[in-house]
Coordinates of C-alpha atoms in Angstrom, one line a residue:
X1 CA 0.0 0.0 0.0
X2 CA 0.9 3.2 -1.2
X3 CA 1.9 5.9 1.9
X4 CA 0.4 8.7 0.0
X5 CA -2.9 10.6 0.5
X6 CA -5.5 11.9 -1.8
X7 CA -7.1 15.4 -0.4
X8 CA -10.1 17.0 -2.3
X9 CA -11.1 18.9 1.4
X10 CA -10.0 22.5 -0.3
X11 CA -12.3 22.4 -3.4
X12 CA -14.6 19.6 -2.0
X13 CA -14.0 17.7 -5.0
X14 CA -15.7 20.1 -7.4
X15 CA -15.2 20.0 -10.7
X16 CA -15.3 24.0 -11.0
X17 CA -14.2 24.4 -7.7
X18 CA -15.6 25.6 -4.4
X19 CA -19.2 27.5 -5.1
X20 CA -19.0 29.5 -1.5
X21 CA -16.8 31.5 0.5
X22 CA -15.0 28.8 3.1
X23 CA -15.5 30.5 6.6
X24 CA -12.6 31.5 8.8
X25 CA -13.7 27.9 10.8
X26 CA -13.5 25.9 7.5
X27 CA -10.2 27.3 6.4
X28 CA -8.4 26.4 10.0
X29 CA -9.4 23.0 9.6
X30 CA -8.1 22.6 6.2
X31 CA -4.9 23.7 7.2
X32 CA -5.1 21.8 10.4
X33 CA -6.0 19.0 8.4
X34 CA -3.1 19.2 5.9
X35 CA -0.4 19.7 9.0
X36 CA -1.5 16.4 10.7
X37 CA -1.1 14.8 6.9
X38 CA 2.3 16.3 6.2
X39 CA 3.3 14.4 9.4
X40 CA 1.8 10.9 8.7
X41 CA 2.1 10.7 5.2
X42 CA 5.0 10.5 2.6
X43 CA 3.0 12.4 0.1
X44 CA -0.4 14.5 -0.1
X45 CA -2.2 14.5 -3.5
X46 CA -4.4 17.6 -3.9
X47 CA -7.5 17.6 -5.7
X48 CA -7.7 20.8 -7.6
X49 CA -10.4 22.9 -10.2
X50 CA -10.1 24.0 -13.5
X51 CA -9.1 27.3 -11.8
X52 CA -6.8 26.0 -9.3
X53 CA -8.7 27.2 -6.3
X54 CA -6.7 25.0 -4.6
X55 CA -3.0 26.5 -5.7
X56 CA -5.1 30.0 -5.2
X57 CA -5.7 29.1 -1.3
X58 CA -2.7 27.5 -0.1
X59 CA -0.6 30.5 -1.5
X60 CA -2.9 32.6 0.1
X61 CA -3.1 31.3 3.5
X62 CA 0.9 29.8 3.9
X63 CA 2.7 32.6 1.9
X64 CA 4.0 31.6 -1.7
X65 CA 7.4 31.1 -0.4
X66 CA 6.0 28.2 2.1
X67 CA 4.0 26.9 -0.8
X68 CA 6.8 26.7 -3.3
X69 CA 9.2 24.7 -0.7
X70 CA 6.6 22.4 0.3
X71 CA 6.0 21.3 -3.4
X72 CA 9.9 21.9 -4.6
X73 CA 10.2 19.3 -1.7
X74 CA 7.7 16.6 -3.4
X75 CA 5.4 16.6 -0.4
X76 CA 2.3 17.9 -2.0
X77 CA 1.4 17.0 -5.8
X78 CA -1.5 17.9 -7.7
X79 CA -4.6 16.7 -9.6
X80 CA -7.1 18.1 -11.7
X81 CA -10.5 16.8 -10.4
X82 CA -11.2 15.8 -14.7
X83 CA -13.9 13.5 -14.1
X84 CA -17.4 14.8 -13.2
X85 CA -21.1 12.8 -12.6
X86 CA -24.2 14.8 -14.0
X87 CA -27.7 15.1 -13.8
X88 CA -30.9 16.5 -14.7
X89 CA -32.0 19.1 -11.8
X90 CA -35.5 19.9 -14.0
X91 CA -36.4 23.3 -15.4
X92 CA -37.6 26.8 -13.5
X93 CA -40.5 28.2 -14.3
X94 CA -41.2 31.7 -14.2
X95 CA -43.4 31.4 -10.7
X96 CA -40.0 29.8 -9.5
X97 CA -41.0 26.4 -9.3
X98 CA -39.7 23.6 -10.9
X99 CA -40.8 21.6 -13.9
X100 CA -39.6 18.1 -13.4
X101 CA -41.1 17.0 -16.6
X102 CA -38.1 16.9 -18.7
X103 CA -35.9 15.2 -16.8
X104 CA -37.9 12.0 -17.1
X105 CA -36.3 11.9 -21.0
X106 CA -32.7 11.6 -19.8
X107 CA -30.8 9.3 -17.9
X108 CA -30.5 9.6 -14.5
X109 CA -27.0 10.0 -14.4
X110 CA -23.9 10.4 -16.9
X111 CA -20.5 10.7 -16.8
X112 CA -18.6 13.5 -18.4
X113 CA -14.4 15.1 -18.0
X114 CA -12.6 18.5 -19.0
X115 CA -10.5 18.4 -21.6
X116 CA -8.5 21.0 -23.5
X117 CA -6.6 23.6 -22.0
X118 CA -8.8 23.0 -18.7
X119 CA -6.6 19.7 -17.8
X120 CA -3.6 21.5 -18.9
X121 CA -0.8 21.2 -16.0
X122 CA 0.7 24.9 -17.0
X123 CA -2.7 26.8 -18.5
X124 CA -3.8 25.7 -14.7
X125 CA -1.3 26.9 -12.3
X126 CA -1.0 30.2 -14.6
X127 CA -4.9 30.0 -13.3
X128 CA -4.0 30.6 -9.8
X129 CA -0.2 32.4 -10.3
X130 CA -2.2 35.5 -12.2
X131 CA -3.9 36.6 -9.2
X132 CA -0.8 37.5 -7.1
X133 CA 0.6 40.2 -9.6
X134 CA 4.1 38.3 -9.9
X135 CA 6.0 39.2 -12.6
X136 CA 5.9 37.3 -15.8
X137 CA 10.0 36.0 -15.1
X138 CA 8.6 34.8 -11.9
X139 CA 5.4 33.6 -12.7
X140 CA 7.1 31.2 -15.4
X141 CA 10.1 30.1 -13.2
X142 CA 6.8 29.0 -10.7
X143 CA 5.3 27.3 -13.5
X144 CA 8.0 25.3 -15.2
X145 CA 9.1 24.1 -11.3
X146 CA 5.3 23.2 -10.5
X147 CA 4.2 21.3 -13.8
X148 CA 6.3 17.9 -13.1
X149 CA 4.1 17.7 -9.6
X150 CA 1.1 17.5 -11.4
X151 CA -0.9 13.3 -11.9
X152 CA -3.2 12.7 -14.6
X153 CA -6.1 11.2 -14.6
X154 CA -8.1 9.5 -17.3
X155 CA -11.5 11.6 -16.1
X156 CA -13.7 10.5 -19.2
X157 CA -13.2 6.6 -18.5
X158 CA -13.2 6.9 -14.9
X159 CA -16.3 9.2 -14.9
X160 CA -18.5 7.0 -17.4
X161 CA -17.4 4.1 -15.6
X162 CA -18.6 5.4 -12.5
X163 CA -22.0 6.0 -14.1
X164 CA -22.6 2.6 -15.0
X165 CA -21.9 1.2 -11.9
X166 CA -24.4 3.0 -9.9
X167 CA -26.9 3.3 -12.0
X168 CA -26.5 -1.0 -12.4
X169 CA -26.3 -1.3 -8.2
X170 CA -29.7 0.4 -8.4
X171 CA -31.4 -2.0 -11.3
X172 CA -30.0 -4.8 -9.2
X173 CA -31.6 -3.2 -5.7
X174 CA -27.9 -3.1 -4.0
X175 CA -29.1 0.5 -2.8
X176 CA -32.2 -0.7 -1.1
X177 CA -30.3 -0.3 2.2
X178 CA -28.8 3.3 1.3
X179 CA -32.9 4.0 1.0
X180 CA -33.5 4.0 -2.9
X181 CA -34.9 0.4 -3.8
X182 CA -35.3 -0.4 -7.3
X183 CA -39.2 0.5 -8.2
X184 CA -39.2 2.0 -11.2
X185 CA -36.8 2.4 -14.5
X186 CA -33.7 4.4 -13.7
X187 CA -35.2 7.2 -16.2
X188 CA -38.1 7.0 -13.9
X189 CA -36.9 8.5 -11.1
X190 CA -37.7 11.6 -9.7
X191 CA -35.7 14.5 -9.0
X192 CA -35.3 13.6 -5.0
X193 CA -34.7 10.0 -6.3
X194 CA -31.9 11.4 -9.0
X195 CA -29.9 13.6 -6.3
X196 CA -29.3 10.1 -4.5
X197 CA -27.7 8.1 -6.9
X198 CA -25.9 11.5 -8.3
X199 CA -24.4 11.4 -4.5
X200 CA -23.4 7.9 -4.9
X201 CA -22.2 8.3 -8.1
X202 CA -20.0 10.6 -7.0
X203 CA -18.8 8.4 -4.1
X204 CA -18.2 5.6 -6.4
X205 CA -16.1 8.2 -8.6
X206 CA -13.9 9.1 -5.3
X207 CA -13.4 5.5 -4.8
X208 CA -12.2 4.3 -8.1
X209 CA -9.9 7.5 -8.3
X210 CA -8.5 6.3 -4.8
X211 CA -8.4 2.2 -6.0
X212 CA -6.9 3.3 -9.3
X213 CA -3.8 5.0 -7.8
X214 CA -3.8 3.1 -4.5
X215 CA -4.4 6.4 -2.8
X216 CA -5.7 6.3 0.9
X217 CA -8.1 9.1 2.1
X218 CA -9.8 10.7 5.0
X219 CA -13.5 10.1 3.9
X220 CA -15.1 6.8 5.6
X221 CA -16.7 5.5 2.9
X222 CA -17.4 2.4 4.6
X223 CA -21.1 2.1 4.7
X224 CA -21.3 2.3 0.9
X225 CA -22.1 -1.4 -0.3
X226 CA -21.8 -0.1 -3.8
X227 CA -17.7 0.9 -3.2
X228 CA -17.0 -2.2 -1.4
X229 CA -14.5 -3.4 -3.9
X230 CA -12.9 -0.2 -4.5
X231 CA -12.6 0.0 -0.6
X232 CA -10.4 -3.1 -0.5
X233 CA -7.7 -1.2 -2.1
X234 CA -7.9 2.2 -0.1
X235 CA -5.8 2.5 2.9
X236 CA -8.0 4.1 5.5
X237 CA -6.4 7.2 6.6
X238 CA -8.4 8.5 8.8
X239 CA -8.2 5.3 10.8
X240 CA -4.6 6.4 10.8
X241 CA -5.6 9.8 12.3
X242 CA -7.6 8.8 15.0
X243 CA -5.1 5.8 16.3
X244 CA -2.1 8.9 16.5
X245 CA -4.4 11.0 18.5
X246 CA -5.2 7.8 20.6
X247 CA -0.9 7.6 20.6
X248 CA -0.7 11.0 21.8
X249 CA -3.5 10.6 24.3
X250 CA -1.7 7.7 26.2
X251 CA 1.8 10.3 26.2
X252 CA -0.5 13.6 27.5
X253 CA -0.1 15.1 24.8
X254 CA -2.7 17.0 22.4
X255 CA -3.4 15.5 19.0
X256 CA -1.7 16.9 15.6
X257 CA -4.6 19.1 15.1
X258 CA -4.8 20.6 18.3
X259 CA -1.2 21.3 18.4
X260 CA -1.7 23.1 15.2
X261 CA -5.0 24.8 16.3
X262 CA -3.7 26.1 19.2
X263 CA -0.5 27.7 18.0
X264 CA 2.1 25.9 19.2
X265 CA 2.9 24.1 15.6
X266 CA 2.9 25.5 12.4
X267 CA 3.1 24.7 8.6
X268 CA 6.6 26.5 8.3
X269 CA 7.3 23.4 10.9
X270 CA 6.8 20.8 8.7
X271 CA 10.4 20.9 7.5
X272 CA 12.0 20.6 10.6
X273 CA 9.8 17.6 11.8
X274 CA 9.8 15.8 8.5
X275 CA 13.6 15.4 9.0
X276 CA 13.6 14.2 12.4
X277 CA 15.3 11.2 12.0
X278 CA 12.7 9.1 13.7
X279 CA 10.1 10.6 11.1
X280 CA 9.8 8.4 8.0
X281 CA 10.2 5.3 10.3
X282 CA 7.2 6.4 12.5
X283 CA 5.3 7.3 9.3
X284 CA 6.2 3.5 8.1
X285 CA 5.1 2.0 11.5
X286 CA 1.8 3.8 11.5
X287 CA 0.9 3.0 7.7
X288 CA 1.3 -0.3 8.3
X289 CA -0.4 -1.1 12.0
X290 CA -2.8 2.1 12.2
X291 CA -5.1 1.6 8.8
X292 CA -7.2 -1.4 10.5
X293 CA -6.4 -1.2 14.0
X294 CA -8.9 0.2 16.6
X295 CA -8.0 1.9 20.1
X296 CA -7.1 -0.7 21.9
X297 CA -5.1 -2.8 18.9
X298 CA -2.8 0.5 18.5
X299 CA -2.5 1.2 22.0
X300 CA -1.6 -2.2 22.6
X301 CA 1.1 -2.5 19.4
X302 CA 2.8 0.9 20.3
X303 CA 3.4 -0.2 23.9
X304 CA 4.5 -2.9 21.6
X305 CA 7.1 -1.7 20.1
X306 CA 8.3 0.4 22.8
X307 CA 8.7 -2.5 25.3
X308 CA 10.8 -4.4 22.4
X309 CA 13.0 -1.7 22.0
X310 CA 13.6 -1.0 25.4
X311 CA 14.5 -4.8 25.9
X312 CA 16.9 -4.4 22.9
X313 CA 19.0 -2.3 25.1
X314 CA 19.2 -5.1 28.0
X315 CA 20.8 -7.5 25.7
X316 CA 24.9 -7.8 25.3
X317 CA 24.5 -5.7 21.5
X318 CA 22.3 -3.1 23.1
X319 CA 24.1 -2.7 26.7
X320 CA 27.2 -2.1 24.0
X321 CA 26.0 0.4 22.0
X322 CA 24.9 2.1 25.6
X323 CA 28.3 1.8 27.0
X324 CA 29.9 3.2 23.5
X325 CA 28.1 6.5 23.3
X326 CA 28.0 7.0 27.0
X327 CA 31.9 7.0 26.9
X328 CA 31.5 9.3 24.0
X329 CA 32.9 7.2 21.0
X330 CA 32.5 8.9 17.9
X331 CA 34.8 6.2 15.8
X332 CA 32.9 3.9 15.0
X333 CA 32.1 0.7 16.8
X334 CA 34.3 -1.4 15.0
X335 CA 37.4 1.0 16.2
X336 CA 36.6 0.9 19.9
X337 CA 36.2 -2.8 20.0
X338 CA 39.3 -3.8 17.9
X339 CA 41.4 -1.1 19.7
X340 CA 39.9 -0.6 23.6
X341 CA 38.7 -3.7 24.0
X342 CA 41.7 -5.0 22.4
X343 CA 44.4 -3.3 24.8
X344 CA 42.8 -4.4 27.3
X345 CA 43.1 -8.2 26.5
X346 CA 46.4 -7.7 25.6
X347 CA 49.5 -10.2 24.4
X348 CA 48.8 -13.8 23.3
X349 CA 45.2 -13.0 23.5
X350 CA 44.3 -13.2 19.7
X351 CA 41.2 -15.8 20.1
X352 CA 39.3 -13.1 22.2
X353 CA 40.4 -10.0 19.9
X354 CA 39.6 -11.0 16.4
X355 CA 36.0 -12.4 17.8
X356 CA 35.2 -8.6 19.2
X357 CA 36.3 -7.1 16.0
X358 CA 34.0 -9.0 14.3
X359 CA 31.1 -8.6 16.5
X360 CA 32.0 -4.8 16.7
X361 CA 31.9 -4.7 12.7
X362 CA 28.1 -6.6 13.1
X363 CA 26.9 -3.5 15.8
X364 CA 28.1 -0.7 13.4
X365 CA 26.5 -2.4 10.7
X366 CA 23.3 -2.9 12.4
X367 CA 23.8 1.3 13.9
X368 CA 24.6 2.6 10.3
X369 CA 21.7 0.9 8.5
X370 CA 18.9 0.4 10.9
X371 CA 19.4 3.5 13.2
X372 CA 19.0 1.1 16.5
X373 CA 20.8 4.1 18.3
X374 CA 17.5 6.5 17.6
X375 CA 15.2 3.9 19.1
X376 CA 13.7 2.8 16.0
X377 CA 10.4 2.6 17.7
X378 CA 7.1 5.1 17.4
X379 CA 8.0 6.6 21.0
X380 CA 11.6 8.1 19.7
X381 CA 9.2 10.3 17.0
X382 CA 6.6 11.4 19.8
X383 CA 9.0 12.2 22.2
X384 CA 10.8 14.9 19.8
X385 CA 7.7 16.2 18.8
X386 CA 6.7 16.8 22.2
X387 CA 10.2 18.9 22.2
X388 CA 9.2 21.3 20.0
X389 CA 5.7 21.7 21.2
X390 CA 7.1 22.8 24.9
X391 CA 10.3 24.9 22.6
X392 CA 7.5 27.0 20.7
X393 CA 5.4 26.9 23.6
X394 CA 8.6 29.0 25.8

């Protein structure tokens, strides 16, 4: 399973983008949102418009110089929401009602894409770069660096594909549970009847874009019976958010969101805690146990693998390495045995010398490659970000 995550929360998935003003609430928890993501996943794949709403808000909100490291540093990409689910909403009358009548003569549901310079990668970040008044030399620079970030989708295929698939779950009456049981012929149905399987439709085009690229996502789209293949495939990230803040709850400390809502983290700290070198190993460890697991199954592994590694360090390798660095080698491992250890045995002791060079040589191999020394364990990573919550918090 891919560690990467598909996020359509800025533009809600729109095809043309978002059709309100976001509220100072809604915007805070999108960026919220995308700090806890940053931390627990290798890559963020943004859904964006034909206007780049998306690009437009994140530049606006982090400051373009934030935005432009964050993508120079491949940890968000971008994809133009292509593929789109219509329907028939009826016709207003000049009383303001609405005539139904002529919906009854199309399908309840098609598929449909943008095409032409509306999926093109540069006509679309030139989209969003025009409102900032950057100059041309700029603007350019922006949008040759930003292009190779962008994923294509095939919208049309997906879209059409989507279509059929709903509309068929309904003919075969697998959305009697969801509350529309097959009664009538899909051209039939009415416009209340329509707006369901247009929101299912949509669901099932999420789904497929997810299963596709082996994307995970936030949305639960568990109770959809329709999606359940598609769901195989997509790693459940939110699963994966709510087990850290469990994580966090057991060490005191607030959850990624909180940290970010009340001030104490910001995006501009993304940088720093991505590098930590405990990072990409606690972003490995939680992909892989915290998609399925509830409560008490995470609580239970990351006591887990803290207990392990602690016992690692009551062993004759650990107790080793301890000694080592508290005597302040810096070396190598192999060194201090072979050359310590060694004048210590002294003369007409070869049998006992060449056997602790060799072990040494196995330690600093296992220290170089596996990073044993920085716990390799989820604790290590929670314990540094709890650092630099109480450094930003002085």
């Amino acid at each position: 399973m891919k560690n990467i995550l598909f996020n359509n929360s800025i533009t809600k998935g729109s095809l043309l983008g978002m059709t309100t003003r976001l509220t100072a609430e809604q915007e805070s928890e999108i960026l919220a949102g995308l700090f806890e993501q940053l931390l627990l996943f290798d890559k963020i794949v943004l859904s964006t418009d034909k206007n780049n709403l998306t690009l437009v808000f994140l530049i606006s909100k982090l400051g373009l110089e934030t935005v432009e490291r964050l993508i120079r540093s491949g940890y968000i990409l971008f994809s133009i929401k292509s593929a789109a689910i219509f329907t028939g909403t009826g016709r207003q009358r000049e009383d303001g009602t609405i005539d139904e009548s002529v919906i009854y003569k199309q399908p309840p549901i098609v598929g449909g894409s943008l095409n032409g310079d509306d999926i093109d990668p540069s006509i679309n970040i030139y989209r969003a770069l025009v409102r900032f008044g950057l100059s041309k030399k700029e603007r350019n620079r922006l949008i040759k660096n930003i292009v190779p970030k962008y994923l294509v989708n095939d919208g049309l295929e997906i879209s059409s594909n989507a279509a059929k698939v709903v509309t068929d779950a309904y003919v075969n009456n697998n959305l009697e549970n969801l509350g529309l049981p097959f009664e009538k012929d899909p051209f039939d149905l009415n416009l209340e009847e329509r707006k369901i399987l247009f929101d299912l439709g949509h669901t099932v085009l999420d789904t497929s874009i997810l299963a596709k690229n082996g994307y995970k996502s936030y949305n639960n789209y568990e109770h959809l019976e329709i999606s359940k293949k598609n769901l195989e495939n997509i790693g459940k990230a939110y699963k994966i958010s709510e087990n850290v803040s469990e994580i966090l709850k057991i060490e005191n400390t607030p959850d990624l969101k909180a940290m970010f809502y009340q001030g104490g983290l910001d995006i501009s700290d993304i940088f720093k805690l991505r590098h930590l070198s405990s990072a990409k190993y606690f972003r490995k460890w939680i992909n892989e146990v915290g998609e399925n697991s509830d409560s008490s199954e995470i609580t239970e592994a990351y006591i887990s693998e803290v207990a392990g590694a602690k016992k690692f360090f009551e062993t004759t390798k650990g107790k080793l390495i301890k000694n080592t660095f508290l005597y302040g080698a810096t070396s190598g491992l192999g060194a201090l045995i072979a050359g310590p250890i060694g004048g210590l045995v002294g003369a007409g002791a070869k049998s006992i010398v060449e056997p602790a060079v060799d072990y040494g040589l196995g330690l600093l191999e296992e220290f170089v490659l596996d990073g044993i020394i920085e716990g390799k364990n989820p604790k290590s990573y929670i314990d540094k970000l709890k650092k630099e919550i109480d450094k930003n918090a002085t």
